[in-house]
Coordinates of C-alpha atoms and ligand atoms in Angstrom, one line a residue:
M191 CA 32.6 -26.2 38.6
A192 CA 30.5 -24.8 40.9
W193 CA 31.1 -22.4 45.0
K194 CA 29.4 -21.7 47.6
T195 CA 28.1 -18.1 47.8
L196 CA 27.1 -16.0 50.9
D197 CA 23.3 -16.9 49.9
D198 CA 24.7 -20.6 51.1
M199 CA 25.7 -19.9 54.2
D200 CA 23.3 -19.2 57.4
L201 CA 25.4 -15.2 58.6
N202 CA 22.9 -14.4 61.1
G203 CA 24.8 -14.0 64.4
K204 CA 27.8 -15.7 63.3
R205 CA 31.1 -14.3 63.2
V206 CA 32.4 -14.3 59.8
L207 CA 36.4 -14.2 58.9
V208 CA 37.1 -12.8 55.7
R209 CA 40.3 -13.2 53.6
V210 CA 40.7 -9.6 51.4
D211 CA 43.5 -7.9 49.3
I212 CA 43.5 -5.0 50.1
N213 CA 47.2 -4.1 49.2
V214 CA 46.5 -0.7 47.9
P215 CA 49.6 1.8 47.0
M216 CA 50.1 3.5 49.2
E217 CA 52.6 7.7 49.6
N218 CA 53.8 9.4 52.3
G219 CA 50.7 7.6 54.8
V220 CA 48.6 8.3 51.8
V221 CA 46.7 5.0 50.3
T222 CA 46.9 7.2 46.4
D223 CA 44.5 4.2 44.9
M224 CA 41.1 3.1 46.7
T225 CA 40.2 0.7 43.8
R226 CA 41.1 -2.9 45.9
I227 CA 38.6 -1.6 48.9
S228 CA 35.9 -0.3 47.5
R229 CA 35.9 -3.6 45.8
I230 CA 35.4 -5.8 49.0
A231 CA 32.1 -3.5 49.8
D232 CA 29.4 -5.4 48.2
T233 CA 31.3 -8.3 50.8
V234 CA 30.6 -6.6 54.1
Y235 CA 27.8 -4.5 53.7
D236 CA 26.2 -8.3 52.5
I237 CA 27.5 -9.6 55.6
Q238 CA 25.7 -7.1 57.9
D239 CA 22.9 -6.8 56.4
A240 CA 22.6 -11.0 57.2
G241 CA 23.6 -10.3 60.3
G242 CA 26.7 -11.1 60.4
K243 CA 30.0 -9.9 62.1
V244 CA 32.9 -9.4 59.6
I245 CA 36.7 -9.8 60.1
L246 CA 38.6 -9.0 57.8
M247 CA 42.6 -10.2 57.3
A248 CA 44.6 -10.2 54.2
H249 CA 48.9 -9.0 54.1
Y250 CA 50.8 -6.3 53.4
G251 CA 53.8 -6.8 51.3
R252 CA 56.5 -9.0 51.3
P253 CA 57.5 -9.0 55.2
K254 CA 58.5 -12.6 55.0
G255 CA 57.0 -14.3 58.0
K256 CA 58.4 -10.8 60.7
V257 CA 57.0 -8.1 61.9
V258 CA 57.9 -5.2 59.6
E259 CA 56.5 -1.3 60.7
E260 CA 56.1 -0.1 57.8
M261 CA 53.9 -2.7 56.3
S262 CA 51.3 -2.9 58.8
L263 CA 48.0 -2.6 57.7
I264 CA 47.2 -0.8 61.3
H265 CA 48.2 2.3 58.9
I266 CA 45.6 1.2 56.5
A267 CA 42.6 1.0 58.3
P268 CA 41.9 3.7 58.4
F269 CA 41.3 4.6 54.9
V270 CA 39.0 1.0 55.1
A271 CA 37.0 2.9 57.2
E272 CA 36.1 5.6 55.4
E273 CA 35.5 4.0 52.0
L274 CA 32.6 1.4 53.7
G275 CA 31.4 4.1 55.9
V276 CA 31.8 1.7 58.6
P277 CA 34.0 1.6 62.1
V278 CA 37.4 -0.4 61.8
T279 CA 39.0 -1.5 64.6
F280 CA 42.9 -2.6 64.3
A281 CA 43.7 -6.1 66.2
D282 CA 47.6 -6.7 66.1
S283 CA 48.2 -9.3 67.9
D284 CA 45.9 -10.1 70.9
Y285 CA 42.5 -11.2 68.2
R286 CA 40.9 -13.2 70.6
D287 CA 40.1 -10.5 72.4
A288 CA 39.7 -8.3 69.9
V289 CA 36.9 -9.9 68.8
K290 CA 35.3 -10.8 71.8
E291 CA 34.8 -7.4 72.3
M292 CA 33.6 -6.8 68.4
V293 CA 29.7 -4.8 68.2
D294 CA 28.0 -5.2 65.8
D295 CA 28.5 -3.0 63.0
E296 CA 32.0 -2.7 64.1
V297 CA 34.6 -4.8 61.1
L298 CA 37.9 -5.4 62.6
L299 CA 40.8 -6.2 60.6
L300 CA 44.2 -7.9 61.8
E301 CA 47.0 -7.5 61.4
N302 CA 49.1 -8.4 57.9
L303 CA 49.5 -12.1 58.3
R304 CA 52.4 -12.7 56.3
F305 CA 53.9 -11.3 59.6
N306 CA 53.1 -14.1 60.5
P307 CA 55.8 -17.0 58.9
G308 CA 52.5 -20.1 58.9
E309 CA 50.8 -18.1 56.6
E310 CA 52.8 -18.6 53.6
A311 CA 54.2 -21.6 54.8
N312 CA 50.1 -22.7 54.7
D313 CA 51.5 -24.1 58.6
P314 CA 47.6 -25.9 59.8
E315 CA 48.3 -24.7 63.2
F316 CA 48.2 -21.3 62.2
A317 CA 45.5 -21.7 60.2
K318 CA 43.7 -23.1 63.4
R319 CA 44.1 -19.8 65.4
L320 CA 42.9 -17.9 62.4
A321 CA 39.9 -20.6 62.5
T322 CA 39.0 -20.2 66.2
L323 CA 38.3 -16.6 65.6
C324 CA 34.8 -17.2 63.3
D325 CA 31.7 -19.5 62.5
V326 CA 32.3 -19.0 58.5
Y327 CA 35.4 -18.4 56.2
V328 CA 34.8 -16.2 53.4
N329 CA 37.4 -16.0 50.4
D330 CA 37.1 -12.3 48.7
A331 CA 40.7 -12.9 47.4
F332 CA 40.8 -13.7 43.9
S333 CA 44.9 -12.0 43.8
A334 CA 45.8 -14.3 46.3
A335 CA 44.1 -17.6 45.3
H336 CA 46.5 -18.7 43.4
R337 CA 48.8 -19.3 46.7
A338 CA 48.0 -21.8 49.1
H339 CA 48.2 -20.1 52.3
A340 CA 46.8 -20.5 55.8
S341 CA 43.9 -18.1 55.2
T342 CA 43.7 -19.3 51.4
E343 CA 43.8 -22.9 51.6
A344 CA 44.0 -24.4 55.2
I345 CA 42.0 -22.4 56.8
S346 CA 38.3 -23.5 54.7
K347 CA 39.3 -26.9 55.3
L348 CA 38.2 -25.8 59.5
R349 CA 35.3 -24.2 58.9
P350 CA 32.0 -23.7 56.3
S351 CA 33.3 -22.0 53.2
C352 CA 32.5 -19.6 50.7
A353 CA 32.8 -17.2 47.9
G354 CA 32.8 -13.2 48.9
R355 CA 31.1 -11.0 46.0
L356 CA 34.4 -10.3 45.2
M357 CA 35.5 -13.7 43.6
E358 CA 32.2 -14.7 43.0
E359 CA 31.7 -11.5 40.3
E360 CA 35.4 -13.0 38.9
L361 CA 35.0 -16.7 38.9
S362 CA 31.6 -15.6 36.7
A363 CA 33.5 -14.1 34.4
L364 CA 35.9 -16.3 33.4
E365 CA 34.0 -19.6 33.6
A366 CA 32.1 -17.1 31.0
A367 CA 34.7 -16.5 29.0
L368 CA 37.5 -20.0 29.3
G369 CA 34.6 -22.8 31.4
K370 CA 32.0 -22.4 29.2
P371 CA 32.5 -19.6 26.7
K372 CA 30.5 -18.9 23.6
R373 CA 31.4 -19.7 20.5
P374 CA 34.0 -18.6 18.4
V375 CA 36.3 -18.1 21.0
V376 CA 39.3 -15.7 19.8
A377 CA 41.7 -15.0 22.5
V378 CA 44.3 -12.3 22.0
V379 CA 48.3 -12.9 23.6
G380 CA 50.9 -10.3 23.5
G381 CA 53.6 -9.2 25.0
A382 CA 56.9 -9.8 25.5
K383 CA 58.4 -12.8 25.8
V384 CA 56.8 -16.4 24.8
S385 CA 59.1 -18.2 27.5
T386 CA 56.5 -15.8 30.3
K387 CA 53.5 -17.0 28.7
L388 CA 54.2 -21.5 27.3
D389 CA 52.1 -22.4 29.6
L390 CA 49.1 -19.9 28.3
L391 CA 50.1 -20.3 25.2
G392 CA 49.0 -24.4 25.5
N393 CA 46.6 -24.5 27.3
L394 CA 44.9 -21.9 25.0
V395 CA 45.7 -23.0 21.9
G396 CA 43.6 -26.5 22.6
K397 CA 40.4 -24.2 23.9
V398 CA 39.9 -21.7 21.9
D399 CA 39.5 -21.1 18.1
H400 CA 41.6 -17.7 16.7
L401 CA 44.8 -17.1 19.1
V402 CA 46.1 -13.4 17.6
I403 CA 49.9 -14.2 19.3
G404 CA 51.3 -9.9 19.2
G405 CA 53.5 -7.8 20.8
G406 CA 57.2 -9.3 21.1
M407 CA 56.2 -13.0 21.3
A408 CA 54.7 -12.9 17.4
N409 CA 58.9 -12.0 16.5
T410 CA 59.9 -15.4 18.5
F411 CA 56.8 -17.0 16.3
L412 CA 57.6 -15.2 12.6
A413 CA 62.1 -15.9 13.1
A414 CA 60.7 -19.7 13.5
Q415 CA 59.1 -19.7 10.2
G416 CA 62.5 -18.8 9.1
I417 CA 61.3 -14.2 8.6
N418 CA 64.7 -12.2 9.3
V419 CA 63.2 -10.0 12.1
G420 CA 66.5 -8.1 12.9
K421 CA 67.3 -5.9 15.9
S422 CA 63.5 -6.7 17.5
L423 CA 63.4 -8.6 20.8
C424 CA 63.5 -12.8 19.5
E425 CA 63.5 -15.4 21.8
H426 CA 65.9 -17.7 18.7
D427 CA 66.1 -20.6 21.4
L428 CA 62.4 -20.7 21.0
A429 CA 62.3 -22.0 17.2
D430 CA 61.3 -25.8 18.8
T431 CA 58.8 -24.3 21.0
A432 CA 57.0 -22.0 18.5
R433 CA 56.7 -24.7 16.1
E434 CA 55.0 -26.9 18.5
I435 CA 52.9 -24.8 19.6
L436 CA 51.7 -23.9 15.8
A437 CA 51.7 -27.5 14.8
K438 CA 49.5 -28.2 18.6
A439 CA 46.8 -25.5 16.9
E440 CA 46.7 -27.1 14.1
A441 CA 45.5 -30.3 15.0
A442 CA 42.9 -28.7 17.3
G443 CA 42.0 -26.4 14.6
C444 CA 42.6 -23.6 16.2
E445 CA 43.8 -20.8 14.0
I446 CA 47.2 -18.8 14.9
I447 CA 47.0 -14.9 13.7
L448 CA 50.3 -13.8 13.9
P449 CA 50.5 -10.3 12.3
R450 CA 50.4 -9.5 8.4
D451 CA 51.7 -6.5 8.8
I452 CA 54.4 -4.6 11.0
V453 CA 55.9 -1.5 12.4
V454 CA 59.0 -1.3 12.0
A455 CA 61.9 1.4 13.9
R456 CA 65.0 1.4 14.5
E457 CA 64.6 3.1 17.7
F458 CA 62.7 2.8 20.8
K459 CA 61.5 5.5 21.3
A460 CA 58.2 8.5 21.4
G461 CA 57.9 9.4 18.0
A462 CA 60.6 7.4 16.3
A463 CA 60.4 7.7 12.6
S464 CA 58.5 4.4 12.1
E465 CA 57.2 2.6 8.6
T466 CA 55.2 -0.6 8.2
V467 CA 56.4 -2.7 6.1
A468 CA 55.4 -6.9 5.0
P469 CA 56.2 -9.5 8.1
D470 CA 59.3 -11.1 5.9
A471 CA 60.4 -7.0 5.0
C472 CA 62.0 -6.0 8.7
P473 CA 65.4 -4.6 7.6
A474 CA 68.2 -5.5 9.5
D475 CA 69.0 -2.8 11.8
A476 CA 65.5 -2.3 12.4
M477 CA 62.5 -3.2 15.5
I478 CA 59.4 -4.7 15.4
L479 CA 57.4 -2.1 17.8
D480 CA 54.0 -2.7 16.6
A481 CA 51.3 -4.3 14.4
G482 CA 50.4 -3.1 11.5
P483 CA 46.6 -1.7 10.1
A484 CA 46.5 -4.8 8.1
T485 CA 46.4 -7.3 11.6
V486 CA 43.8 -5.0 12.7
A487 CA 41.9 -4.5 10.6
Y488 CA 42.2 -9.0 10.2
I489 CA 41.8 -9.3 14.1
E490 CA 38.5 -6.7 14.0
G491 CA 37.2 -9.0 10.9
V492 CA 37.9 -12.2 13.6
L493 CA 36.2 -9.9 16.8
A494 CA 33.7 -9.2 14.6
N495 CA 32.5 -13.0 14.3
A496 CA 33.5 -14.2 17.9
K497 CA 31.3 -14.0 20.2
T498 CA 34.0 -14.5 23.4
L499 CA 37.1 -12.3 23.7
I500 CA 39.6 -13.4 25.8
W501 CA 43.7 -11.6 26.4
N502 CA 46.4 -10.4 28.0
G503 CA 49.5 -8.8 27.1
P504 CA 49.2 -5.7 24.6
L505 CA 49.5 -6.3 20.8
G506 CA 52.9 -4.0 20.8
A507 CA 55.2 -1.5 22.7
F508 CA 51.7 -0.1 23.8
E509 CA 53.8 2.6 26.7
I510 CA 54.9 4.0 23.4
E511 CA 54.2 6.1 20.8
P512 CA 52.8 6.0 17.8
F513 CA 53.3 1.8 19.1
D514 CA 50.7 1.7 20.9
A515 CA 48.8 2.6 17.3
A516 CA 47.3 -1.8 17.5
T517 CA 46.5 -1.9 21.0
N518 CA 44.7 0.9 21.1
A519 CA 42.4 -0.3 17.5
A520 CA 41.6 -4.4 18.7
A521 CA 40.9 -2.6 22.2
L522 CA 38.0 0.2 21.2
A523 CA 36.9 -2.6 18.5
A524 CA 36.7 -4.8 21.2
A525 CA 34.9 -2.1 24.0
K526 CA 32.5 -1.6 20.9
L527 CA 31.3 -4.6 20.2
T528 CA 30.9 -6.2 24.0
K529 CA 28.9 -2.7 24.4
A530 CA 26.8 -3.2 21.6
K531 CA 26.2 -7.1 22.9
K532 CA 27.9 -9.1 20.6
L533 CA 31.1 -9.6 22.2
I534 CA 31.5 -11.0 25.9
S535 CA 35.7 -9.3 26.0
V536 CA 37.8 -10.8 29.8
A537 CA 41.0 -9.1 30.2
G538 CA 43.6 -9.7 32.5
G539 CA 47.5 -9.2 33.2
G540 CA 49.3 -6.1 34.6
D541 CA 50.3 -3.8 31.9
T542 CA 47.2 -5.5 30.0
V543 CA 44.8 -3.6 32.3
A544 CA 46.9 -0.4 32.0
A545 CA 46.9 -1.0 28.1
L546 CA 43.1 -1.2 27.9
N547 CA 43.0 1.8 30.5
Q548 CA 45.5 4.2 28.5
A549 CA 42.7 3.1 25.0
G550 CA 40.2 4.3 27.0
A551 CA 39.0 1.0 26.3
A552 CA 38.4 -0.7 29.6
A553 CA 35.2 0.4 31.4
D554 CA 33.2 -1.3 27.9
F555 CA 34.8 -4.3 28.9
T556 CA 32.4 -7.3 30.3
Y557 CA 35.8 -7.5 33.0
I558 CA 38.8 -6.1 33.5
S559 CA 40.6 -8.9 36.4
T560 CA 43.4 -6.7 38.5
A561 CA 44.0 -10.2 39.9
G562 CA 47.5 -10.5 37.2
G563 CA 49.9 -14.0 39.1
A564 CA 45.8 -15.7 39.5
F565 CA 44.6 -14.0 36.3
L566 CA 47.1 -15.9 34.5
E567 CA 47.5 -19.1 36.0
W568 CA 43.5 -19.3 35.8
M569 CA 44.5 -18.8 32.0
E570 CA 47.2 -21.4 31.8
G571 CA 44.5 -24.1 33.2
K572 CA 45.5 -24.6 36.0
E573 CA 44.1 -25.1 39.3
L574 CA 44.5 -22.1 41.9
P575 CA 43.8 -23.3 45.3
G576 CA 42.2 -20.6 46.7
V577 CA 39.2 -21.2 44.4
A578 CA 39.8 -25.4 44.9
A579 CA 39.3 -24.8 48.1
L580 CA 36.3 -23.5 47.7
N581 CA 33.8 -26.0 45.2
T582 CA 31.5 -28.0 46.2
Ligands
ADP796 P1 50.6 -8.1 31.3 O1 52.0 -7.3 32.4 O2 49.9 -8.0 30.4 O3 51.4 -9.5 30.9 P2 53.7 -8.7 29.4 O4 54.4 -8.1 30.6 O5 53.5 -9.7 29.4 O6 52.0 -8.2 29.8 O7 53.7 -7.7 28.1 C1 53.8 -6.7 28.3 C2 55.3 -5.5 27.6 O8 55.5 -5.9 26.6 C3 55.4 -4.4 27.4 O9 56.1 -3.9 28.3 C4 55.3 -3.8 26.0 O10 56.0 -3.0 25.5 C5 56.3 -4.9 25.7 N1 56.0 -5.2 23.9 C6 55.5 -5.6 23.5 N2 55.5 -5.2 22.2 C7 56.9 -5.7 21.9 C8 57.7 -5.5 20.4 N3 57.7 -5.6 19.6 N4 59.0 -5.5 21.7 C9 59.3 -5.5 22.8 N5 58.4 -5.5 24.0 C10 57.2 -5.1 23.7
MG797 MG1 53.8 -7.2 32.6

C-alpha cells in the first residue's frame, strides 16, 4: 500500500487543513502531558516551510454532538502555541472569516469537531463545510483513523489528500512490522481476556511465525487443554475458540508459545507470597498472575532469532509487583536486541505502553504506537477508513 505524503503535494500559497489528535490530558486548566501536541510539530513546520497556511482541526473528549464548554479547544490553543512556538488563533464557528484573516506564520485552530453531530455521523454536508476552508487536506491523526468521521473520511473525497508526518511515521512502522516484515516475526499478545482479542489472535496466527500468548488470556488456553487453573482469571466458555485458534496456528505453521512455568499467588496485591510452578500445577485456591523465568528464557531465545517483533498486552498483572517480572524481562530483552539493530520492535496498546515505560524498555523500541483502538484494529488486519482514504 502507498500513501501520499506532504512531499507529494504542492503546498505553496495553499490553505492546508490538518486533522490532528490533540486530545491531551488536562487538570485545573493545565495540560499535564504535551506529547500529543509535540508530535504534530513536524507536520506544522513542514507545511509552513513549503509555503502553506496551517489550519488545525481536532476533537476533544466526547461531547456527543453538543457544545460542552469544558471540552472547547479554546482551552488547548495556548498550549499548542507554546509547544510549537507559533501564534495560534482560535476559531469557534465563523471558520470562513477566520481563514480569510489568517496571516502567514499563524496557525488557526478550529473548535472541537465533535460539537457538531455531523462529525461522528461522517456527514457529507459537514465535510463540505470543512473542505471549503482549504485547498489541501492532511490527515495526521492515525489514532482517529479507525473511525469513519467527516474529518477523517468524508472530507478526503473532496480535496487532494495526504498523510502528515506523524501518520507517515506510524504507517511505515506498522508496514514494517506486519505488512512486509523481515522474518521470522514474533507477536506477543497478552492482557486480561481472550474475548477482547479474538480478531487479533485470528489475524496474527496467519501472519507471524511465533505467537506468544501471555497474561490472563493464556489461562483460557491452558484450561482449554484440560489444565486446572484454580482461581485464575479464565474464560471457560471460550475453550472451543481457544482450541480453534490453536488448530488454525498449527495449519498455518505458526508456533504458539504458552507459559512453560507460571507464577501463582493466593492474593492479588503487591508483595503477595508467590511461587513458580509448572503450568499444570496451579493450586485450586491460587491464581496465575505471571509467567515464570523458564517462559521468559524461552521467549528470549525466540526473540534472539527473530527479525521483527510486534507486541500488544502484558505477560502478567504488571501493575503489581512481583507480577511485572516476565513483562519487564521480555521487554528489556527486546529493547536490547533492538538497540543492537538485530530486531525491529513495534508495540502498542494503553497498558502495553505503560508496561514498557515502567520496564524502562520503551525508548529503545523501534516504534511505540500511542493510538490505542486504531493500533489494535490495524493489528487485527482491518482496513482503517481514515487510512484507506489516503491510499493512492
Ligand atoms: P492493552 O491495554 O495494552 O491492550 P490489556 O488491556 O489487554 O492491554 O491488558 C492489560 C491488563 O491485563 C492489565 O490490567 C493486567 O493486569 C491484566 N493481566 C495480565 N495478566 C493477567 C493475569 N494473569 N491475571 C489477571 N489479569 C492480568
Ligand atoms: Mg487496556
